[in-house]
Amino acid sequence: MRYIPEPYRIKMVEPIRMLTRPEREKRLEEARYNVFNIRSDDVYIDLLTDSGTGAMSDRQWAGMLMGDEAYAGARGYFKVQDAVKEIFGYAFAQPVHQGRAAEQVLFPSLIKPGQVVISNTHFDTTRAHVELAGGRPMDLVSPEATDTLHFAPFKGNMDVVALEQLLAEKGAESVGLIIMTITNNSAGGQPVSIENIRATRAIADRYGVTMILDAARFAENAWFIKQREPEFKDSSIRDIILETFRNADAFTMSAKKDAIVNMGGLIGVRDNPSLVEKVKKLTVPYEGFITYGGLAGRDLEALAIGLYEGIEENWLKFRVGQMEYLGARLQEAGIPFQSPVGGHAVFLDAKALLPHIPYNLFPAQALTLELYLEGGIRACDIGSFMLGNDPATGKQLESTFEFCRLAIPRRVYTQAHLDYIVDVLTDIKARAGTLGGYRITWEPPVLRHFTAHLEPVC
Ligand code: F0G
């Protein structure tokens, strides 16, 4: 497969440094074998997340200098409004400081306490904000998502059969909201087809339920649609995005992903003046006055520009191409991963690579730690370590997947970095049988993976 050369030139660099092996061992011990406790200066290649870690363009930086820092009515606000109207076809956009802030502001207006909220898969913070608004989150992802080795073009899809059944059983009154996450991050960055979005919309209409998009990776989703959904093979990315968003009533967006800013988020409302008023009302106490929404004027400028840069076809072709190149090289090396690769990450299948480590000794965490020890690479566990304990019994839950996520920041790393990652994994694979598991020595009651302490099991 031919690698597409980076569609940018580098004119500012940030040096990175490789520690020696003994230094990395010491840092990991000091971090209690939790990569969230490692200083970024001690990481050579940081694949912890693609969120807020992208490199802004020269045009975005130029925009930053032109930022209007007025408290009310700043220029950047109107630029964001115009961009949202043009790209998504929505009448109103509320800037906020990041994706979870959009959830916090929007959800109380859409969810009544006790109502069920259905998603193809809720992201963690989305789930938390549904619960904070009194809702009960439920995931209905297409069954194809669970087969990591089998290729399916749209593994992120909603299970529309189950959705219809659930609405028929429970009745529309008990379902508050449908959230379509594009791409489906927690299912491996897998895309959702327009066909599935339209089918979900049709069900939502039949039962009179509001449907929104969690649109953090909307541009990558549009690229996959162009590649994999025959109806759209000759459509422009712009048209695919318009068609996607036409099917929803509103969206929340972490702009830290596809809009390539280090901080920012959006709420979009298609055509519903009373919802706009509710959003404005909650934005003021949570995020600040509506024309800055938790952001500096310069951030609004960068966001308005980033929304356009993130949907350029050449950029998306390269971006997803990077993931596909990494996947192809891993395949050659016999390293198992969720296939096909996602739009923002490759999810290594640690259960398949380290079958001798049981779920309660955390195979994906073991692989994550080995990547740091062997190559100074920081990834993260998306498996039993992240899943945590059963709240009722306190016992460790067994995750369906034991993934080690390699999330690729936008416009940051080059082909050489990707090759290096594969080389490190190839060395690890050669002695995979000698790797041991880890046990937890301390953990907080909720969201433990961010702070828990571990030790190797020898
Ligand atoms: N929705 C999705 C699908 C996300 O992936 C994220 C963040 C959010 C909402 C929340 O946005 O972080 O700006 O508040 N995902 C990051 C990740 C953190 O690493 O996947 P936020």
Short mmCIF file of C-alpha atoms and ligand atoms in Angstrom, two decimals:
data_model
loop_
_atom_site.label_atom_id
_atom_site.label_comp_id
_atom_site.label_asym_id
_atom_site.label_seq_id
_atom_site.Cartn_x
_atom_site.Cartn_y
_atom_site.Cartn_z
CA MET A 1 0.00 0.00 0.00
CA ARG A 2 1.33 3.44 -0.94
CA TYR A 3 1.68 5.91 1.93
CA ILE A 4 0.27 9.36 1.19
CA PRO A 5 2.98 11.88 2.12
CA GLU A 6 1.95 14.30 4.86
CA PRO A 7 -0.11 17.08 3.18
CA TYR A 8 1.76 19.77 5.12
CA ARG A 9 5.25 21.08 5.66
CA ILE A 10 6.73 21.52 9.11
CA LYS A 11 7.72 25.06 10.05
CA MET A 12 7.79 24.83 13.80
CA VAL A 13 9.02 21.84 15.77
CA GLU A 14 8.64 20.65 19.34
CA PRO A 15 11.58 18.43 20.32
CA ILE A 16 10.79 15.09 21.91
CA ARG A 17 13.25 13.05 23.92
CA MET A 18 13.74 9.36 24.47
CA LEU A 19 14.68 8.40 28.01
CA THR A 20 17.01 5.44 28.56
CA ARG A 21 15.50 2.07 29.40
CA PRO A 22 16.47 2.31 33.12
CA GLU A 23 14.93 5.80 33.26
CA ARG A 24 11.68 4.54 31.70
CA GLU A 25 11.56 1.67 34.19
CA LYS A 26 12.00 4.14 37.04
CA ARG A 27 9.33 6.53 35.70
CA LEU A 28 6.85 3.71 35.33
CA GLU A 29 7.46 2.50 38.86
CA GLU A 30 7.07 6.07 40.16
CA ALA A 31 3.83 6.36 38.14
CA ARG A 32 2.57 3.20 39.90
CA TYR A 33 2.22 1.54 36.52
CA ASN A 34 -0.47 3.96 35.41
CA VAL A 35 0.35 5.88 32.21
CA PHE A 36 -1.89 8.80 33.26
CA ASN A 37 0.71 9.53 35.96
CA ILE A 38 3.62 9.86 33.53
CA ARG A 39 4.81 13.36 32.63
CA SER A 40 4.40 14.11 28.95
CA ASP A 41 8.08 15.20 28.83
CA ASP A 42 8.99 11.59 29.62
CA VAL A 43 6.99 10.21 26.66
CA TYR A 44 8.54 9.83 23.20
CA ILE A 45 5.37 9.24 21.15
CA ASP A 46 2.11 10.15 22.85
CA LEU A 47 -0.91 8.19 21.62
CA LEU A 48 -3.01 8.60 24.76
CA THR A 49 -5.69 10.53 22.86
CA ASP A 50 -6.43 12.40 19.64
CA SER A 51 -8.41 14.97 21.64
CA GLY A 52 -6.97 18.48 21.84
CA THR A 53 -3.55 17.12 20.86
CA GLY A 54 -3.57 18.16 17.18
CA ALA A 55 -1.27 20.74 15.59
CA MET A 56 -2.93 23.95 14.45
CA SER A 57 -2.11 25.33 11.01
CA ASP A 58 -0.36 28.61 10.21
CA ARG A 59 -3.77 30.02 9.26
CA GLN A 60 -5.24 29.04 12.63
CA TRP A 61 -2.30 30.64 14.46
CA ALA A 62 -2.72 33.77 12.34
CA GLY A 63 -6.41 33.75 13.32
CA MET A 64 -5.40 33.55 16.99
CA LEU A 65 -3.58 36.88 16.66
CA MET A 66 -6.70 38.43 15.17
CA GLY A 67 -8.92 37.26 18.03
CA ASP A 68 -11.44 39.78 19.31
CA GLU A 69 -11.49 39.53 23.10
CA ALA A 70 -14.66 41.55 23.66
CA TYR A 71 -16.89 40.13 26.38
CA ALA A 72 -20.02 40.47 24.24
CA GLY A 73 -20.46 40.31 20.47
CA ALA A 74 -16.89 39.26 19.60
CA ARG A 75 -16.10 38.77 15.90
CA GLY A 76 -15.12 35.12 16.38
CA TYR A 77 -18.63 34.23 17.56
CA PHE A 78 -20.13 35.34 14.25
CA LYS A 79 -17.46 33.49 12.29
CA VAL A 80 -18.38 30.29 14.15
CA GLN A 81 -22.09 30.91 13.46
CA ASP A 82 -21.39 31.40 9.75
CA ALA A 83 -19.20 28.26 9.55
CA VAL A 84 -21.86 26.14 11.27
CA LYS A 85 -24.59 27.48 8.94
CA GLU A 86 -22.50 26.76 5.88
CA ILE A 87 -21.02 23.37 6.84
CA PHE A 88 -23.89 21.79 8.78
CA GLY A 89 -26.89 23.79 7.58
CA TYR A 90 -27.91 24.60 11.17
CA ALA A 91 -29.48 27.90 12.20
CA PHE A 92 -27.71 28.24 15.55
CA ALA A 93 -24.40 27.35 17.14
CA GLN A 94 -23.42 27.77 20.78
CA PRO A 95 -19.69 27.66 21.44
CA VAL A 96 -18.65 25.98 24.70
CA HIS A 97 -15.27 25.03 26.13
CA GLN A 98 -15.31 21.32 25.17
CA GLY A 99 -17.57 18.39 24.30
CA ARG A 100 -18.70 17.51 27.81
CA ALA A 101 -19.71 21.14 28.39
CA ALA A 102 -22.00 20.86 25.35
CA GLU A 103 -23.54 17.78 26.98
CA GLN A 104 -23.94 19.54 30.30
CA VAL A 105 -25.71 22.52 28.72
CA LEU A 106 -27.92 20.67 26.22
CA PHE A 107 -29.07 17.50 27.97
CA PRO A 108 -31.24 18.99 30.75
CA SER A 109 -33.45 20.54 28.04
CA LEU A 110 -33.95 17.23 26.23
CA ILE A 111 -34.11 14.56 28.96
CA LYS A 112 -36.79 14.19 31.62
CA PRO A 113 -35.76 12.35 34.81
CA GLY A 114 -36.30 8.61 34.48
CA GLN A 115 -36.30 8.58 30.68
CA VAL A 116 -34.14 6.16 28.71
CA VAL A 117 -31.54 7.62 26.34
CA ILE A 118 -30.38 5.40 23.51
CA SER A 119 -27.09 5.64 21.66
CA ASN A 120 -25.12 3.46 19.25
CA THR A 121 -22.52 3.83 22.06
CA HIS A 122 -22.29 6.62 24.63
CA PHE A 123 -18.85 8.05 25.21
CA ASP A 124 -18.00 7.99 28.98
CA THR A 125 -18.73 11.69 29.60
CA THR A 126 -21.89 11.52 27.49
CA ARG A 127 -23.10 8.64 29.63
CA ALA A 128 -22.25 10.62 32.77
CA HIS A 129 -24.16 13.71 31.60
CA VAL A 130 -27.19 11.62 30.61
CA GLU A 131 -27.19 10.27 34.17
CA LEU A 132 -26.67 13.74 35.68
CA ALA A 133 -29.73 14.94 33.74
CA GLY A 134 -31.70 12.05 35.32
CA GLY A 135 -31.69 9.84 32.21
CA ARG A 136 -30.84 6.18 31.88
CA PRO A 137 -28.26 5.56 29.14
CA MET A 138 -28.51 2.46 26.99
CA ASP A 139 -26.18 1.34 24.19
CA LEU A 140 -27.57 -0.40 21.12
CA VAL A 141 -24.60 -0.96 18.82
CA SER A 142 -24.83 -3.19 15.75
CA PRO A 143 -23.83 -6.79 16.61
CA GLU A 144 -21.06 -6.65 13.95
CA ALA A 145 -19.02 -4.42 16.27
CA THR A 146 -18.12 -7.27 18.60
CA ASP A 147 -16.32 -9.41 16.01
CA THR A 148 -12.85 -7.82 15.97
CA LEU A 149 -11.42 -9.84 13.10
CA HIS A 150 -14.32 -9.68 10.65
CA PHE A 151 -14.44 -6.72 8.22
CA ALA A 152 -17.71 -4.80 8.16
CA PRO A 153 -17.87 -1.33 6.59
CA PHE A 154 -20.02 0.33 9.28
CA LYS A 155 -19.36 -1.35 12.61
CA GLY A 156 -20.39 1.84 14.43
CA ASN A 157 -24.04 1.56 13.34
CA MET A 158 -27.06 1.64 15.62
CA ASP A 159 -28.85 -1.69 15.98
CA VAL A 160 -32.08 -0.35 14.44
CA VAL A 161 -33.97 -3.62 14.94
CA ALA A 162 -33.33 -3.48 18.68
CA LEU A 163 -34.14 0.25 18.71
CA GLU A 164 -37.53 -0.29 17.09
CA GLN A 165 -38.30 -3.17 19.48
CA LEU A 166 -37.36 -1.11 22.49
CA LEU A 167 -39.53 1.82 21.45
CA ALA A 168 -42.44 -0.50 20.66
CA GLU A 169 -42.10 -2.12 24.11
CA LYS A 170 -41.41 0.89 26.28
CA GLY A 171 -43.43 3.47 24.38
CA ALA A 172 -42.18 6.81 23.15
CA GLU A 173 -42.90 8.58 26.45
CA SER A 174 -40.24 6.66 28.33
CA VAL A 175 -37.51 7.36 25.75
CA GLY A 176 -36.17 10.89 25.97
CA LEU A 177 -33.50 11.05 23.34
CA ILE A 178 -31.52 9.19 20.69
CA ILE A 179 -27.81 10.05 20.40
CA MET A 180 -25.93 8.92 17.32
CA THR A 181 -22.17 9.02 17.95
CA ILE A 182 -20.17 9.60 14.75
CA THR A 183 -17.70 7.97 14.52
CA ASN A 184 -18.44 5.44 17.25
CA ASN A 185 -15.38 6.01 19.45
CA SER A 186 -16.00 3.33 22.07
CA ALA A 187 -16.62 0.67 19.41
CA GLY A 188 -13.18 1.36 17.93
CA GLY A 189 -13.65 4.63 16.01
CA GLN A 190 -15.97 2.80 13.63
CA PRO A 191 -18.17 4.74 11.20
CA VAL A 192 -21.95 4.97 10.89
CA SER A 193 -23.58 4.88 7.43
CA ILE A 194 -26.07 7.42 6.12
CA GLU A 195 -28.43 4.50 5.56
CA ASN A 196 -28.28 3.75 9.29
CA ILE A 197 -28.63 7.43 10.22
CA ARG A 198 -31.72 7.69 7.98
CA ALA A 199 -33.22 4.49 9.39
CA THR A 200 -32.67 5.74 12.95
CA ARG A 201 -34.24 9.07 12.01
CA ALA A 202 -37.27 7.33 10.53
CA ILE A 203 -37.80 5.41 13.79
CA ALA A 204 -37.30 8.60 15.84
CA ASP A 205 -39.95 10.33 13.68
CA ARG A 206 -42.39 7.46 13.97
CA TYR A 207 -42.25 7.68 17.76
CA GLY A 208 -41.74 11.43 18.03
CA VAL A 209 -38.35 11.16 19.77
CA THR A 210 -35.63 13.82 19.40
CA MET A 211 -32.44 12.67 17.68
CA ILE A 212 -29.06 14.35 18.08
CA LEU A 213 -25.52 13.67 16.90
CA ASP A 214 -22.44 13.37 19.08
CA ALA A 215 -20.38 14.76 16.24
CA ALA A 216 -16.81 14.81 17.60
CA ARG A 217 -15.46 12.91 14.57
CA PHE A 218 -18.04 13.90 11.95
CA ALA A 219 -15.46 14.57 9.21
CA GLU A 220 -13.76 11.18 9.52
CA ASN A 221 -17.23 9.61 9.43
CA ALA A 222 -18.02 11.48 6.20
CA TRP A 223 -14.79 10.22 4.63
CA PHE A 224 -15.68 6.61 5.46
CA ILE A 225 -19.14 7.13 3.94
CA LYS A 226 -17.58 8.39 0.71
CA GLN A 227 -15.31 5.33 0.58
CA ARG A 228 -17.75 2.64 1.68
CA GLU A 229 -21.35 3.64 0.94
CA PRO A 230 -21.97 3.27 -2.82
CA GLU A 231 -24.67 5.97 -2.96
CA PHE A 232 -22.08 8.56 -1.91
CA LYS A 233 -18.99 7.54 -3.84
CA ASP A 234 -19.25 10.58 -6.11
CA SER A 235 -20.55 13.00 -3.46
CA SER A 236 -18.37 15.70 -1.95
CA ILE A 237 -17.48 15.56 1.75
CA ARG A 238 -19.49 18.78 2.14
CA ASP A 239 -22.63 17.15 0.71
CA ILE A 240 -22.20 14.05 2.86
CA ILE A 241 -21.88 16.21 5.98
CA LEU A 242 -25.03 18.19 5.05
CA GLU A 243 -26.94 14.95 4.48
CA THR A 244 -25.70 13.53 7.82
CA PHE A 245 -26.72 16.58 9.84
CA ARG A 246 -30.04 17.07 8.01
CA ASN A 247 -31.21 13.92 9.77
CA ALA A 248 -30.70 15.24 13.30
CA ASP A 249 -32.39 17.93 15.39
CA ALA A 250 -29.25 19.11 17.17
CA PHE A 251 -25.64 18.13 17.83
CA THR A 252 -22.99 18.26 20.51
CA MET A 253 -19.38 18.40 19.39
CA SER A 254 -16.00 18.20 21.02
CA ALA A 255 -14.12 20.46 18.58
CA LYS A 256 -10.85 19.05 19.98
CA LYS A 257 -11.01 16.23 17.44
CA ASP A 258 -12.06 16.89 13.84
CA ALA A 259 -12.10 20.69 14.14
CA ILE A 260 -8.41 20.47 15.13
CA VAL A 261 -8.32 22.91 18.04
CA ASN A 262 -6.68 22.36 21.40
CA MET A 263 -9.79 23.47 23.26
CA GLY A 264 -13.38 24.08 22.20
CA GLY A 265 -16.80 22.59 21.66
CA LEU A 266 -20.15 23.33 20.05
CA ILE A 267 -23.87 22.81 20.40
CA GLY A 268 -25.75 23.07 17.12
CA VAL A 269 -29.52 23.45 16.80
CA ARG A 270 -31.03 22.88 13.36
CA ASP A 271 -34.29 24.75 13.54
CA ASN A 272 -35.89 25.02 16.96
CA PRO A 273 -36.06 28.54 18.46
CA SER A 274 -37.37 27.37 21.84
CA LEU A 275 -34.47 24.93 22.24
CA VAL A 276 -32.05 27.71 21.27
CA GLU A 277 -33.46 29.85 24.09
CA LYS A 278 -33.02 27.00 26.59
CA VAL A 279 -29.43 26.45 25.47
CA LYS A 280 -28.60 30.14 25.80
CA LYS A 281 -30.16 30.22 29.26
CA LEU A 282 -27.96 27.40 30.61
CA THR A 283 -24.83 28.53 28.78
CA VAL A 284 -24.61 31.75 30.77
CA PRO A 285 -24.25 30.17 34.24
CA TYR A 286 -22.19 27.16 33.11
CA GLU A 287 -19.94 28.53 30.37
CA GLY A 288 -20.19 32.31 30.36
CA PHE A 289 -21.90 34.80 28.09
CA ILE A 290 -23.25 33.23 24.91
CA THR A 291 -20.87 34.96 22.49
CA TYR A 292 -17.77 33.43 24.08
CA GLY A 293 -19.10 30.27 25.77
CA GLY A 294 -16.06 29.40 27.88
CA LEU A 295 -13.54 30.28 25.17
CA ALA A 296 -11.19 33.18 24.52
CA GLY A 297 -11.90 35.23 21.38
CA ARG A 298 -8.75 33.78 19.81
CA ASP A 299 -10.02 30.24 20.39
CA LEU A 300 -13.20 31.09 18.47
CA GLU A 301 -11.10 32.25 15.49
CA ALA A 302 -9.07 29.02 15.51
CA LEU A 303 -12.27 26.99 15.74
CA ALA A 304 -13.99 28.75 12.82
CA ILE A 305 -10.90 28.08 10.65
CA GLY A 306 -10.38 24.52 11.95
CA LEU A 307 -13.93 23.51 11.02
CA TYR A 308 -13.04 24.17 7.36
CA GLU A 309 -9.57 22.61 7.48
CA GLY A 310 -10.92 19.47 9.09
CA ILE A 311 -13.25 18.73 6.17
CA GLU A 312 -10.75 19.15 3.31
CA GLU A 313 -10.78 15.98 1.24
CA ASN A 314 -7.00 15.78 0.88
CA TRP A 315 -6.58 16.09 4.59
CA LEU A 316 -9.14 13.37 5.36
CA LYS A 317 -7.65 11.07 2.74
CA PHE A 318 -4.26 11.40 4.40
CA ARG A 319 -5.67 11.19 7.93
CA VAL A 320 -7.59 7.96 7.46
CA GLY A 321 -4.79 6.75 5.15
CA GLN A 322 -2.38 7.07 8.09
CA MET A 323 -4.57 4.76 10.15
CA GLU A 324 -4.90 2.31 7.24
CA TYR A 325 -1.13 2.31 6.69
CA LEU A 326 -0.56 1.53 10.36
CA GLY A 327 -3.18 -1.24 10.17
CA ALA A 328 -1.61 -2.76 7.04
CA ARG A 329 1.85 -2.83 8.62
CA LEU A 330 0.49 -4.38 11.82
CA GLN A 331 -1.28 -7.02 9.77
CA GLU A 332 1.99 -7.86 7.99
CA ALA A 333 3.66 -8.20 11.36
CA GLY A 334 0.87 -10.49 12.63
CA ILE A 335 -0.21 -8.13 15.39
CA PRO A 336 -3.98 -8.45 16.03
CA PHE A 337 -6.25 -5.38 16.07
CA GLN A 338 -9.92 -4.37 15.63
CA SER A 339 -10.45 -4.63 11.88
CA PRO A 340 -10.94 -2.43 9.98
CA VAL A 341 -9.02 0.37 11.71
CA GLY A 342 -10.99 3.33 13.04
CA GLY A 343 -10.75 6.92 11.86
CA HIS A 344 -8.71 8.23 14.78
CA ALA A 345 -7.09 5.17 16.29
CA VAL A 346 -5.99 1.58 15.95
CA PHE A 347 -7.27 -0.67 18.71
CA LEU A 348 -4.78 -3.49 19.39
CA ASP A 349 -6.38 -6.74 20.50
CA ALA A 350 -4.42 -7.57 23.66
CA LYS A 351 -6.62 -10.58 24.41
CA ALA A 352 -5.39 -12.20 21.20
CA LEU A 353 -1.75 -11.10 21.60
CA LEU A 354 -1.45 -12.05 25.30
CA PRO A 355 -3.89 -14.96 25.74
CA HIS A 356 -2.01 -16.21 28.81
CA ILE A 357 -2.87 -13.07 30.84
CA PRO A 358 -6.39 -13.36 32.33
CA TYR A 359 -8.78 -10.38 32.25
CA ASN A 360 -8.32 -9.72 35.97
CA LEU A 361 -4.58 -9.20 35.43
CA PHE A 362 -5.36 -6.71 32.65
CA PRO A 363 -3.78 -7.81 29.35
CA ALA A 364 -4.44 -4.45 27.61
CA GLN A 365 -2.83 -2.56 30.48
CA ALA A 366 0.13 -4.98 30.34
CA LEU A 367 0.56 -4.22 26.62
CA THR A 368 0.18 -0.49 27.24
CA LEU A 369 2.93 -0.56 29.88
CA GLU A 370 5.20 -2.69 27.70
CA LEU A 371 4.87 -0.14 24.86
CA TYR A 372 6.22 2.51 27.21
CA LEU A 373 9.02 0.32 28.57
CA GLU A 374 10.12 -0.90 25.15
CA GLY A 375 9.61 2.24 23.07
CA GLY A 376 8.62 5.25 25.17
CA ILE A 377 5.16 5.09 23.55
CA ARG A 378 2.10 6.05 25.59
CA ALA A 379 -1.19 4.34 24.67
CA CYS A 380 -4.12 3.44 26.92
CA ASP A 381 -6.14 0.47 28.13
CA ILE A 382 -9.72 0.14 26.88
CA GLY A 383 -10.51 -3.16 28.54
CA SER A 384 -11.18 -4.66 31.96
CA PHE A 385 -8.82 -2.21 33.70
CA MET A 386 -10.89 0.71 32.37
CA LEU A 387 -14.22 -1.06 32.91
CA GLY A 388 -13.75 -1.42 36.68
CA ASN A 389 -15.77 -3.31 39.29
CA ASP A 390 -19.41 -4.30 39.47
CA PRO A 391 -20.96 -1.57 41.69
CA ALA A 392 -23.22 -4.15 43.36
CA THR A 393 -20.68 -6.86 44.20
CA GLY A 394 -17.40 -4.96 44.03
CA LYS A 395 -16.00 -7.72 41.82
CA GLN A 396 -13.86 -7.03 38.78
CA LEU A 397 -15.98 -7.03 35.60
CA GLU A 398 -14.74 -8.85 32.52
CA SER A 399 -14.70 -6.64 29.42
CA THR A 400 -15.76 -8.08 26.05
CA PHE A 401 -12.66 -6.45 24.55
CA GLU A 402 -9.16 -6.03 25.87
CA PHE A 403 -8.05 -3.17 23.64
CA CYS A 404 -4.89 -1.10 23.82
CA ARG A 405 -5.79 2.10 21.95
CA LEU A 406 -3.24 3.84 19.75
CA ALA A 407 -4.96 7.20 19.15
CA ILE A 408 -3.17 9.30 16.54
CA PRO A 409 -3.07 13.08 17.14
CA ARG A 410 -3.84 15.16 14.04
CA ARG A 411 -0.94 16.63 12.01
CA VAL A 412 1.58 15.73 14.73
CA TYR A 413 3.39 12.50 13.80
CA THR A 414 4.84 11.34 10.48
CA GLN A 415 5.27 8.02 8.70
CA ALA A 416 8.57 7.45 10.50
CA HIS A 417 6.79 7.57 13.84
CA LEU A 418 4.22 5.02 12.63
CA ASP A 419 6.99 2.70 11.40
CA TYR A 420 8.71 2.98 14.75
CA ILE A 421 5.48 2.01 16.56
CA VAL A 422 5.20 -1.13 14.40
CA ASP A 423 8.88 -2.00 15.01
CA VAL A 424 8.41 -1.71 18.77
CA LEU A 425 5.27 -3.88 18.66
CA THR A 426 7.06 -6.46 16.51
CA ASP A 427 9.76 -6.78 19.18
CA ILE A 428 7.11 -7.09 21.89
CA LYS A 429 5.25 -9.75 19.91
CA ALA A 430 8.41 -11.87 19.60
CA ARG A 431 8.50 -12.28 23.38
CA ALA A 432 4.78 -11.85 24.11
CA GLY A 433 4.69 -15.14 26.06
CA THR A 434 7.09 -13.74 28.66
CA LEU A 435 4.94 -10.70 29.52
CA GLY A 436 3.16 -10.79 32.86
CA GLY A 437 -0.01 -9.17 34.14
CA TYR A 438 -0.62 -6.42 36.71
CA ARG A 439 -2.69 -6.19 39.85
CA ILE A 440 -4.27 -3.14 41.45
CA THR A 441 -2.84 -2.03 44.81
CA TRP A 442 -5.08 1.03 45.24
CA GLU A 443 -8.15 2.34 43.43
CA PRO A 444 -10.74 5.09 43.87
CA PRO A 445 -14.43 4.11 43.76
CA VAL A 446 -15.27 5.58 40.31
CA LEU A 447 -13.34 6.13 37.06
CA ARG A 448 -10.43 4.33 38.65
CA HIS A 449 -8.29 3.92 35.55
CA PHE A 450 -7.18 7.56 35.64
CA THR A 451 -5.59 7.30 39.09
CA ALA A 452 -5.37 3.66 40.26
CA HIS A 453 -2.02 2.23 41.38
CA LEU A 454 -0.79 -1.11 40.04
CA GLU A 455 2.14 -3.50 40.44
CA PRO A 456 3.54 -6.24 38.23
CA VAL A 457 2.59 -9.81 39.03
CA CYS A 458 5.81 -11.80 38.80
N1 F0G B 1 -17.99 12.43 22.67
C1 F0G B 1 -17.05 11.62 22.13
C2 F0G B 1 -17.45 10.65 21.07
C3 F0G B 1 -15.71 11.70 22.56
O1 F0G B 1 -14.81 10.88 22.03
C4 F0G B 1 -15.38 12.64 23.56
C5 F0G B 1 -14.00 12.74 24.06
C6 F0G B 1 -16.39 13.47 24.08
C7 F0G B 1 -17.69 13.34 23.61
C8 F0G B 1 -16.13 14.49 25.15
O2 F0G B 1 -15.44 15.57 24.63
O3 F0G B 1 -13.26 15.56 25.87
O4 F0G B 1 -14.06 17.57 24.59
O5 F0G B 1 -15.16 16.92 26.70
N2 F0G B 1 -13.11 11.87 23.81
C9 F0G B 1 -11.70 11.91 24.18
C10 F0G B 1 -11.02 10.60 23.84
C11 F0G B 1 -11.40 12.39 25.55
O6 F0G B 1 -9.84 10.43 24.25
O7 F0G B 1 -11.59 9.76 23.14
P1 F0G B 1 -14.42 16.45 25.51
#
